[in-house]
Amino acid sequence: MCIFCKIIKGEIPNKTILEDEGFLAFEDINPQAKIHILIIPKIHIENFDVMPSDVMANMTPFIQKVASKVGINGSGYRIITNIGREGGQEVNHIHFHMVGGEQLGPIL
Ligand code: AMP
């Protein structure tokens, strides 16, 4: 079982920000910004390349709620999802990095 599925099952502890029946948002263990949250679906989906559009559609308002809950919806933030080997994906369970809480530099 993948590490994020173990987090969802409660086998590995996490610092939860927001949870509903379909999704979980929790703090990244190695934050790259003042706010660094991972947002995942509870069903195991490898990455964005195979993400079903209905799951993505439901995930969008959940992500927006997370931004609102941590108070960065007005100031702005960045959502990143790494895909596959060359995309730098280390955990093969789709996750969106939400980073913010400070001025971010350019990534491209
Ligand atoms: P990626 O490189 O896009 O696959 O990102 C994986 C992310 O998962 C990294 O930012 C890690 O710091 C994070 N991570 C790995 N294990 C844990 C964990 N147990 N709890 C929270 N974040 C984790």
mmCIF file of N, CA and C and ligand atoms in Angstrom:
data_model
loop_
_atom_site.group_PDB
_atom_site.id
_atom_site.type_symbol
_atom_site.label_atom_id
_atom_site.label_comp_id
_atom_site.label_asym_id
_atom_site.label_seq_id
_atom_site.Cartn_x
_atom_site.Cartn_y
_atom_site.Cartn_z
ATOM 1 N N MET A 1 0.852 -1.206 0.000
ATOM 2 C CA MET A 1 0.000 0.000 0.000
ATOM 3 C C MET A 1 0.885 1.252 0.000
ATOM 4 N N CYS A 2 0.496 2.286 -0.718
ATOM 5 C CA CYS A 2 1.341 3.488 -0.809
ATOM 6 C C CYS A 2 1.245 4.304 0.484
ATOM 7 N N ILE A 3 2.229 5.150 0.658
ATOM 8 C CA ILE A 3 2.338 5.912 1.918
ATOM 9 C C ILE A 3 1.126 6.824 2.136
ATOM 10 N N PHE A 4 0.564 7.392 1.063
ATOM 11 C CA PHE A 4 -0.586 8.272 1.247
ATOM 12 C C PHE A 4 -1.847 7.460 1.543
ATOM 13 N N CYS A 5 -1.952 6.251 0.994
ATOM 14 C CA CYS A 5 -3.086 5.378 1.373
ATOM 15 C C CYS A 5 -2.980 5.012 2.858
ATOM 16 N N LYS A 6 -1.754 4.829 3.354
ATOM 17 C CA LYS A 6 -1.569 4.527 4.785
ATOM 18 C C LYS A 6 -1.961 5.734 5.639
ATOM 19 N N ILE A 7 -1.663 6.925 5.157
ATOM 20 C CA ILE A 7 -2.082 8.146 5.878
ATOM 21 C C ILE A 7 -3.608 8.212 5.923
ATOM 22 N N ILE A 8 -4.251 7.937 4.791
ATOM 23 C CA ILE A 8 -5.722 7.977 4.726
ATOM 24 C C ILE A 8 -6.326 6.972 5.708
ATOM 25 N N LYS A 9 -5.700 5.791 5.821
ATOM 26 C CA LYS A 9 -6.214 4.747 6.734
ATOM 27 C C LYS A 9 -5.879 5.022 8.194
ATOM 28 N N GLY A 10 -5.043 6.049 8.432
ATOM 29 C CA GLY A 10 -4.670 6.377 9.811
ATOM 30 C C GLY A 10 -3.498 5.561 10.318
ATOM 31 N N GLU A 11 -2.838 4.835 9.429
ATOM 32 C CA GLU A 11 -1.697 3.997 9.842
ATOM 33 C C GLU A 11 -0.425 4.829 10.004
ATOM 34 N N ILE A 12 -0.392 5.984 9.335
ATOM 35 C CA ILE A 12 0.721 6.933 9.487
ATOM 36 C C ILE A 12 0.081 8.256 9.897
ATOM 37 N N PRO A 13 0.615 8.893 10.965
ATOM 38 C CA PRO A 13 -0.004 10.138 11.434
ATOM 39 C C PRO A 13 0.162 11.291 10.442
ATOM 40 N N ASN A 14 -0.755 12.233 10.511
ATOM 41 C CA ASN A 14 -0.634 13.422 9.663
ATOM 42 C C ASN A 14 -1.246 14.603 10.390
ATOM 43 N N LYS A 15 -0.868 15.789 9.944
ATOM 44 C CA LYS A 15 -1.467 17.009 10.490
ATOM 45 C C LYS A 15 -2.544 17.457 9.519
ATOM 46 N N THR A 16 -3.778 17.067 9.836
ATOM 47 C CA THR A 16 -4.903 17.327 8.937
ATOM 48 C C THR A 16 -5.330 18.784 8.973
ATOM 49 N N ILE A 17 -5.552 19.319 7.779
ATOM 50 C CA ILE A 17 -6.083 20.680 7.647
ATOM 51 C C ILE A 17 -7.587 20.613 7.384
ATOM 52 N N LEU A 18 -7.980 19.706 6.483
ATOM 53 C CA LEU A 18 -9.397 19.581 6.107
ATOM 54 C C LEU A 18 -9.615 18.176 5.541
ATOM 55 N N GLU A 19 -10.792 17.642 5.817
ATOM 56 C CA GLU A 19 -11.103 16.295 5.331
ATOM 57 C C GLU A 19 -12.580 16.215 5.025
ATOM 58 N N ASP A 20 -12.948 15.498 3.972
ATOM 59 C CA ASP A 20 -14.348 15.134 3.773
ATOM 60 C C ASP A 20 -14.377 13.689 3.306
ATOM 61 N N GLU A 21 -15.502 13.229 2.802
ATOM 62 C CA GLU A 21 -15.592 11.805 2.454
ATOM 63 C C GLU A 21 -14.671 11.421 1.297
ATOM 64 N N GLY A 22 -14.332 12.384 0.473
ATOM 65 C CA GLY A 22 -13.545 12.052 -0.721
ATOM 66 C C GLY A 22 -12.093 12.476 -0.705
ATOM 67 N N PHE A 23 -11.768 13.468 0.140
ATOM 68 C CA PHE A 23 -10.447 14.093 0.035
ATOM 69 C C PHE A 23 -9.852 14.398 1.405
ATOM 70 N N LEU A 24 -8.526 14.530 1.409
ATOM 71 C CA LEU A 24 -7.798 14.873 2.639
ATOM 72 C C LEU A 24 -6.740 15.917 2.302
ATOM 73 N N ALA A 25 -6.639 16.925 3.160
ATOM 74 C CA ALA A 25 -5.579 17.930 3.045
ATOM 75 C C ALA A 25 -4.778 17.895 4.341
ATOM 76 N N PHE A 26 -3.465 17.785 4.211
ATOM 77 C CA PHE A 26 -2.604 17.698 5.395
ATOM 78 C C PHE A 26 -1.282 18.399 5.125
ATOM 79 N N GLU A 27 -0.588 18.723 6.209
ATOM 80 C CA GLU A 27 0.670 19.468 6.073
ATOM 81 C C GLU A 27 1.758 18.589 5.471
ATOM 82 N N ASP A 28 2.526 19.174 4.542
ATOM 83 C CA ASP A 28 3.690 18.468 4.009
ATOM 84 C C ASP A 28 4.745 18.362 5.112
ATOM 85 N N ILE A 29 5.381 17.192 5.191
ATOM 86 C CA ILE A 29 6.360 16.931 6.241
ATOM 87 C C ILE A 29 7.645 17.745 6.031
ATOM 88 N N ASN A 30 7.868 18.202 4.823
ATOM 89 C CA ASN A 30 9.094 18.939 4.489
ATOM 90 C C ASN A 30 8.706 20.229 3.742
ATOM 91 N N PRO A 31 8.136 21.199 4.499
ATOM 92 C CA PRO A 31 7.535 22.367 3.843
ATOM 93 C C PRO A 31 8.537 23.206 3.058
ATOM 94 N N GLN A 32 8.108 23.630 1.869
ATOM 95 C CA GLN A 32 8.939 24.459 0.990
ATOM 96 C C GLN A 32 8.490 25.913 1.005
ATOM 97 N N ALA A 33 7.495 26.229 1.813
ATOM 98 C CA ALA A 33 7.013 27.601 1.967
ATOM 99 C C ALA A 33 6.322 27.663 3.329
ATOM 100 N N LYS A 34 5.956 28.883 3.754
ATOM 101 C CA LYS A 34 5.324 29.023 5.082
ATOM 102 C C LYS A 34 4.105 28.128 5.190
ATOM 103 N N ILE A 35 3.338 28.072 4.104
ATOM 104 C CA ILE A 35 2.214 27.125 4.059
ATOM 105 C C ILE A 35 2.518 26.129 2.943
ATOM 106 N N HIS A 36 2.504 24.867 3.297
ATOM 107 C CA HIS A 36 2.731 23.808 2.294
ATOM 108 C C HIS A 36 1.851 22.624 2.683
ATOM 109 N N ILE A 37 0.798 22.477 1.935
ATOM 110 C CA ILE A 37 -0.227 21.481 2.222
ATOM 111 C C ILE A 37 -0.310 20.515 1.044
ATOM 112 N N LEU A 38 -0.536 19.249 1.340
ATOM 113 C CA LEU A 38 -0.787 18.260 0.284
ATOM 114 C C LEU A 38 -2.270 17.937 0.277
ATOM 115 N N ILE A 39 -2.839 17.875 -0.910
ATOM 116 C CA ILE A 39 -4.278 17.600 -1.045
ATOM 117 C C ILE A 39 -4.429 16.375 -1.928
ATOM 118 N N ILE A 40 -5.110 15.368 -1.381
ATOM 119 C CA ILE A 40 -5.183 14.070 -2.075
ATOM 120 C C ILE A 40 -6.618 13.526 -2.100
ATOM 121 N N PRO A 41 -6.934 12.761 -3.138
ATOM 122 C CA PRO A 41 -8.199 12.012 -3.104
ATOM 123 C C PRO A 41 -8.003 10.767 -2.242
ATOM 124 N N LYS A 42 -9.076 10.302 -1.628
ATOM 125 C CA LYS A 42 -8.957 9.103 -0.777
ATOM 126 C C LYS A 42 -8.851 7.832 -1.597
ATOM 127 N N ILE A 43 -9.271 7.874 -2.844
ATOM 128 C CA ILE A 43 -9.056 6.694 -3.683
ATOM 129 C C ILE A 43 -7.674 6.804 -4.327
ATOM 130 N N HIS A 44 -7.045 5.650 -4.488
ATOM 131 C CA HIS A 44 -5.679 5.654 -5.021
ATOM 132 C C HIS A 44 -5.706 5.872 -6.529
ATOM 133 N N ILE A 45 -5.155 6.996 -6.919
ATOM 134 C CA ILE A 45 -5.003 7.341 -8.346
ATOM 135 C C ILE A 45 -3.544 7.725 -8.497
ATOM 136 N N GLU A 46 -2.888 7.138 -9.483
ATOM 137 C CA GLU A 46 -1.433 7.300 -9.541
ATOM 138 C C GLU A 46 -0.986 8.746 -9.752
ATOM 139 N N ASN A 47 -1.533 9.396 -10.724
ATOM 140 C CA ASN A 47 -1.129 10.796 -10.946
ATOM 141 C C ASN A 47 -2.121 11.489 -11.880
ATOM 142 N N PHE A 48 -1.833 12.738 -12.189
ATOM 143 C CA PHE A 48 -2.760 13.549 -12.975
ATOM 144 C C PHE A 48 -3.012 12.961 -14.357
ATOM 145 N N ASP A 49 -2.052 12.235 -14.862
ATOM 146 C CA ASP A 49 -2.167 11.663 -16.210
ATOM 147 C C ASP A 49 -3.336 10.675 -16.317
ATOM 148 N N VAL A 50 -3.721 10.087 -15.174
ATOM 149 C CA VAL A 50 -4.834 9.122 -15.177
ATOM 150 C C VAL A 50 -5.972 9.588 -14.255
ATOM 151 N N MET A 51 -5.983 10.859 -13.971
ATOM 152 C CA MET A 51 -7.008 11.411 -13.057
ATOM 153 C C MET A 51 -8.368 11.468 -13.754
ATOM 154 N N PRO A 52 -9.379 10.785 -13.219
ATOM 155 C CA PRO A 52 -10.713 10.875 -13.819
ATOM 156 C C PRO A 52 -11.275 12.290 -13.673
ATOM 157 N N SER A 53 -11.953 12.754 -14.700
ATOM 158 C CA SER A 53 -12.418 14.137 -14.688
ATOM 159 C C SER A 53 -13.475 14.376 -13.610
ATOM 160 N N ASP A 54 -14.247 13.337 -13.243
ATOM 161 C CA ASP A 54 -15.261 13.559 -12.198
ATOM 162 C C ASP A 54 -14.595 13.754 -10.835
ATOM 163 N N VAL A 55 -13.497 13.043 -10.579
ATOM 164 C CA VAL A 55 -12.780 13.231 -9.307
ATOM 165 C C VAL A 55 -12.171 14.633 -9.277
ATOM 166 N N MET A 56 -11.604 15.036 -10.421
ATOM 167 C CA MET A 56 -11.003 16.381 -10.504
ATOM 168 C C MET A 56 -12.072 17.449 -10.274
ATOM 169 N N ALA A 57 -13.232 17.224 -10.844
ATOM 170 C CA ALA A 57 -14.317 18.215 -10.688
ATOM 171 C C ALA A 57 -14.714 18.363 -9.223
ATOM 172 N N ASN A 58 -14.743 17.236 -8.500
ATOM 173 C CA ASN A 58 -15.097 17.304 -7.075
ATOM 174 C C ASN A 58 -13.949 17.862 -6.237
ATOM 175 N N MET A 59 -12.745 17.649 -6.717
ATOM 176 C CA MET A 59 -11.569 18.090 -5.957
ATOM 177 C C MET A 59 -11.406 19.606 -6.006
ATOM 178 N N THR A 60 -11.839 20.209 -7.088
ATOM 179 C CA THR A 60 -11.647 21.657 -7.254
ATOM 180 C C THR A 60 -12.251 22.460 -6.091
ATOM 181 N N PRO A 61 -13.526 22.265 -5.737
ATOM 182 C CA PRO A 61 -14.056 23.051 -4.611
ATOM 183 C C PRO A 61 -13.404 22.682 -3.286
ATOM 184 N N PHE A 62 -12.942 21.441 -3.154
ATOM 185 C CA PHE A 62 -12.248 21.051 -1.915
ATOM 186 C C PHE A 62 -10.949 21.845 -1.781
ATOM 187 N N ILE A 63 -10.202 21.942 -2.876
ATOM 188 C CA ILE A 63 -8.949 22.710 -2.865
ATOM 189 C C ILE A 63 -9.242 24.167 -2.516
ATOM 190 N N GLN A 64 -10.300 24.705 -3.094
ATOM 191 C CA GLN A 64 -10.659 26.104 -2.801
ATOM 192 C C GLN A 64 -11.005 26.288 -1.321
ATOM 193 N N LYS A 65 -11.676 25.284 -0.731
ATOM 194 C CA LYS A 65 -12.023 25.359 0.696
ATOM 195 C C LYS A 65 -10.772 25.339 1.570
ATOM 196 N N VAL A 66 -9.781 24.535 1.154
ATOM 197 C CA VAL A 66 -8.530 24.471 1.920
ATOM 198 C C VAL A 66 -7.858 25.847 1.916
ATOM 199 N N ALA A 67 -7.793 26.477 0.745
ATOM 200 C CA ALA A 67 -7.164 27.808 0.643
ATOM 201 C C ALA A 67 -7.879 28.806 1.542
ATOM 202 N N SER A 68 -9.192 28.716 1.554
ATOM 203 C CA SER A 68 -9.993 29.589 2.387
ATOM 204 C C SER A 68 -9.742 29.325 3.867
ATOM 205 N N LYS A 69 -9.680 28.043 4.221
ATOM 206 C CA LYS A 69 -9.511 27.668 5.635
ATOM 207 C C LYS A 69 -8.189 28.180 6.193
ATOM 208 N N VAL A 70 -7.129 28.154 5.386
ATOM 209 C CA VAL A 70 -5.831 28.626 5.889
ATOM 210 C C VAL A 70 -5.606 30.103 5.573
ATOM 211 N N GLY A 71 -6.609 30.743 4.961
ATOM 212 C CA GLY A 71 -6.598 32.195 4.814
ATOM 213 C C GLY A 71 -5.717 32.738 3.710
ATOM 214 N N ILE A 72 -5.490 31.941 2.650
ATOM 215 C CA ILE A 72 -4.637 32.441 1.559
ATOM 216 C C ILE A 72 -5.418 32.604 0.253
ATOM 217 N N ASN A 73 -6.734 32.452 0.341
ATOM 218 C CA ASN A 73 -7.535 32.578 -0.888
ATOM 219 C C ASN A 73 -7.473 33.982 -1.470
ATOM 220 N N GLY A 74 -7.323 34.986 -0.605
ATOM 221 C CA GLY A 74 -7.250 36.362 -1.102
ATOM 222 C C GLY A 74 -5.852 36.759 -1.539
ATOM 223 N N SER A 75 -4.849 36.345 -0.776
ATOM 224 C CA SER A 75 -3.466 36.776 -1.050
ATOM 225 C C SER A 75 -2.836 36.018 -2.211
ATOM 226 N N GLY A 76 -3.309 34.821 -2.454
ATOM 227 C CA GLY A 76 -2.791 34.029 -3.571
ATOM 228 C C GLY A 76 -1.916 32.884 -3.100
ATOM 229 N N TYR A 77 -1.756 31.926 -3.969
ATOM 230 C CA TYR A 77 -1.008 30.710 -3.633
ATOM 231 C C TYR A 77 -0.723 29.964 -4.928
ATOM 232 N N ARG A 78 -0.030 28.862 -4.804
ATOM 233 C CA ARG A 78 0.320 28.070 -5.988
ATOM 234 C C ARG A 78 -0.103 26.622 -5.768
ATOM 235 N N ILE A 79 -0.618 26.025 -6.831
ATOM 236 C CA ILE A 79 -0.968 24.597 -6.827
ATOM 237 C C ILE A 79 -0.047 23.901 -7.826
ATOM 238 N N ILE A 80 0.595 22.848 -7.349
ATOM 239 C CA ILE A 80 1.525 22.119 -8.222
ATOM 240 C C ILE A 80 1.209 20.630 -8.112
ATOM 241 N N THR A 81 1.214 19.930 -9.228
ATOM 242 C CA THR A 81 1.183 18.474 -9.161
ATOM 243 C C THR A 81 2.290 17.930 -10.054
ATOM 244 N N ASN A 82 3.190 17.173 -9.449
ATOM 245 C CA ASN A 82 4.281 16.559 -10.194
ATOM 246 C C ASN A 82 3.784 15.245 -10.792
ATOM 247 N N ILE A 83 4.178 14.994 -12.022
ATOM 248 C CA ILE A 83 3.664 13.818 -12.738
ATOM 249 C C ILE A 83 4.828 12.992 -13.273
ATOM 250 N N GLY A 84 4.941 11.774 -12.724
ATOM 251 C CA GLY A 84 5.903 10.822 -13.274
ATOM 252 C C GLY A 84 7.359 11.181 -13.004
ATOM 253 N N ARG A 85 8.234 10.378 -13.581
ATOM 254 C CA ARG A 85 9.674 10.466 -13.295
ATOM 255 C C ARG A 85 10.258 11.823 -13.666
ATOM 256 N N GLU A 86 10.040 12.236 -14.872
ATOM 257 C CA GLU A 86 10.652 13.507 -15.282
ATOM 258 C C GLU A 86 9.928 14.705 -14.669
ATOM 259 N N GLY A 87 8.717 14.482 -14.194
ATOM 260 C CA GLY A 87 7.985 15.551 -13.494
ATOM 261 C C GLY A 87 8.379 15.661 -12.030
ATOM 262 N N GLY A 88 9.224 14.727 -11.558
ATOM 263 C CA GLY A 88 9.705 14.798 -10.176
ATOM 264 C C GLY A 88 8.750 14.221 -9.156
ATOM 265 N N GLN A 89 7.843 13.348 -9.601
ATOM 266 C CA GLN A 89 6.885 12.746 -8.660
ATOM 267 C C GLN A 89 7.560 11.658 -7.843
ATOM 268 N N GLU A 90 7.506 11.809 -6.503
ATOM 269 C CA GLU A 90 8.135 10.812 -5.627
ATOM 270 C C GLU A 90 7.113 9.869 -5.027
ATOM 271 N N VAL A 91 5.924 10.370 -4.752
ATOM 272 C CA VAL A 91 4.871 9.519 -4.182
ATOM 273 C C VAL A 91 3.833 9.281 -5.268
ATOM 274 N N ASN A 92 3.595 8.004 -5.575
ATOM 275 C CA ASN A 92 2.716 7.673 -6.702
ATOM 276 C C ASN A 92 1.248 7.551 -6.296
ATOM 277 N N HIS A 93 0.777 8.616 -5.657
ATOM 278 C CA HIS A 93 -0.646 8.791 -5.323
ATOM 279 C C HIS A 93 -0.874 10.268 -5.599
ATOM 280 N N ILE A 94 -1.741 10.567 -6.532
ATOM 281 C CA ILE A 94 -1.863 11.972 -6.962
ATOM 282 C C ILE A 94 -2.005 12.906 -5.763
ATOM 283 N N HIS A 95 -1.255 13.982 -5.809
ATOM 284 C CA HIS A 95 -1.346 14.989 -4.746
ATOM 285 C C HIS A 95 -1.079 16.354 -5.348
ATOM 286 N N PHE A 96 -1.814 17.315 -4.838
ATOM 287 C CA PHE A 96 -1.606 18.698 -5.229
ATOM 288 C C PHE A 96 -0.901 19.387 -4.073
ATOM 289 N N HIS A 97 0.246 19.977 -4.378
ATOM 290 C CA HIS A 97 0.947 20.795 -3.393
ATOM 291 C C HIS A 97 0.276 22.165 -3.409
ATOM 292 N N MET A 98 -0.139 22.635 -2.239
ATOM 293 C CA MET A 98 -0.616 24.019 -2.110
ATOM 294 C C MET A 98 0.454 24.764 -1.333
ATOM 295 N N VAL A 99 1.105 25.730 -1.979
ATOM 296 C CA VAL A 99 2.152 26.486 -1.298
ATOM 297 C C VAL A 99 1.786 27.965 -1.305
ATOM 298 N N GLY A 100 2.118 28.636 -0.222
ATOM 299 C CA GLY A 100 1.795 30.054 -0.109
ATOM 300 C C GLY A 100 2.098 30.557 1.288
ATOM 301 N N GLY A 101 1.396 31.604 1.660
ATOM 302 C CA GLY A 101 1.629 32.224 2.966
ATOM 303 C C GLY A 101 2.757 33.223 2.932
ATOM 304 N N GLU A 102 3.355 33.419 1.773
ATOM 305 C CA GLU A 102 4.447 34.373 1.576
ATOM 306 C C GLU A 102 4.561 34.632 0.075
ATOM 307 N N GLN A 103 5.367 35.652 -0.294
ATOM 308 C CA GLN A 103 5.579 35.915 -1.720
ATOM 309 C C GLN A 103 6.411 34.786 -2.319
ATOM 310 N N LEU A 104 5.904 34.153 -3.367
ATOM 311 C CA LEU A 104 6.618 33.051 -4.009
ATOM 312 C C LEU A 104 7.413 33.569 -5.203
ATOM 313 N N GLY A 105 8.541 32.954 -5.449
ATOM 314 C CA GLY A 105 9.353 33.312 -6.612
ATOM 315 C C GLY A 105 8.817 32.607 -7.853
ATOM 316 N N PRO A 106 9.321 32.996 -9.032
ATOM 317 C CA PRO A 106 8.881 32.342 -10.267
ATOM 318 C C PRO A 106 9.369 30.894 -10.322
ATOM 319 N N ILE A 107 8.622 30.037 -10.967
ATOM 320 C CA ILE A 107 9.089 28.647 -11.112
ATOM 321 C C ILE A 107 9.527 28.362 -12.546
ATOM 322 N N LEU A 108 9.151 29.202 -13.485
ATOM 323 C CA LEU A 108 9.550 28.960 -14.881
ATOM 324 C C LEU A 108 10.287 30.179 -15.414
HETATM 325 P P1 AMP B 1 6.239 14.705 -4.898
HETATM 326 O O1 AMP B 1 7.728 14.882 -5.083
HETATM 327 O O2 AMP B 1 5.438 15.664 -5.711
HETATM 328 O O3 AMP B 1 5.816 13.262 -5.095
HETATM 329 O O4 AMP B 1 5.955 15.117 -3.414
HETATM 330 C C1 AMP B 1 5.858 14.227 -2.342
HETATM 331 C C2 AMP B 1 5.700 15.075 -1.108
HETATM 332 O O5 AMP B 1 5.246 14.253 -0.053
HETATM 333 C C3 AMP B 1 6.996 15.746 -0.631
HETATM 334 O O6 AMP B 1 6.800 17.156 -0.599
HETATM 335 C C4 AMP B 1 7.202 15.167 0.755
HETATM 336 O O7 AMP B 1 7.750 16.090 1.662
HETATM 337 C C5 AMP B 1 5.804 14.739 1.139
HETATM 338 N N1 AMP B 1 5.707 13.661 2.123
HETATM 339 C C6 AMP B 1 6.273 12.441 2.064
HETATM 340 N N2 AMP B 1 5.920 11.697 3.125
HETATM 341 C C7 AMP B 1 5.085 12.471 3.876
HETATM 342 C C8 AMP B 1 4.381 12.271 5.093
HETATM 343 N N3 AMP B 1 4.432 11.115 5.774
HETATM 344 N N4 AMP B 1 3.625 13.280 5.577
HETATM 345 C C9 AMP B 1 3.551 14.455 4.900
HETATM 346 N N5 AMP B 1 4.183 14.700 3.744
HETATM 347 C C10 AMP B 1 4.945 13.721 3.236
#
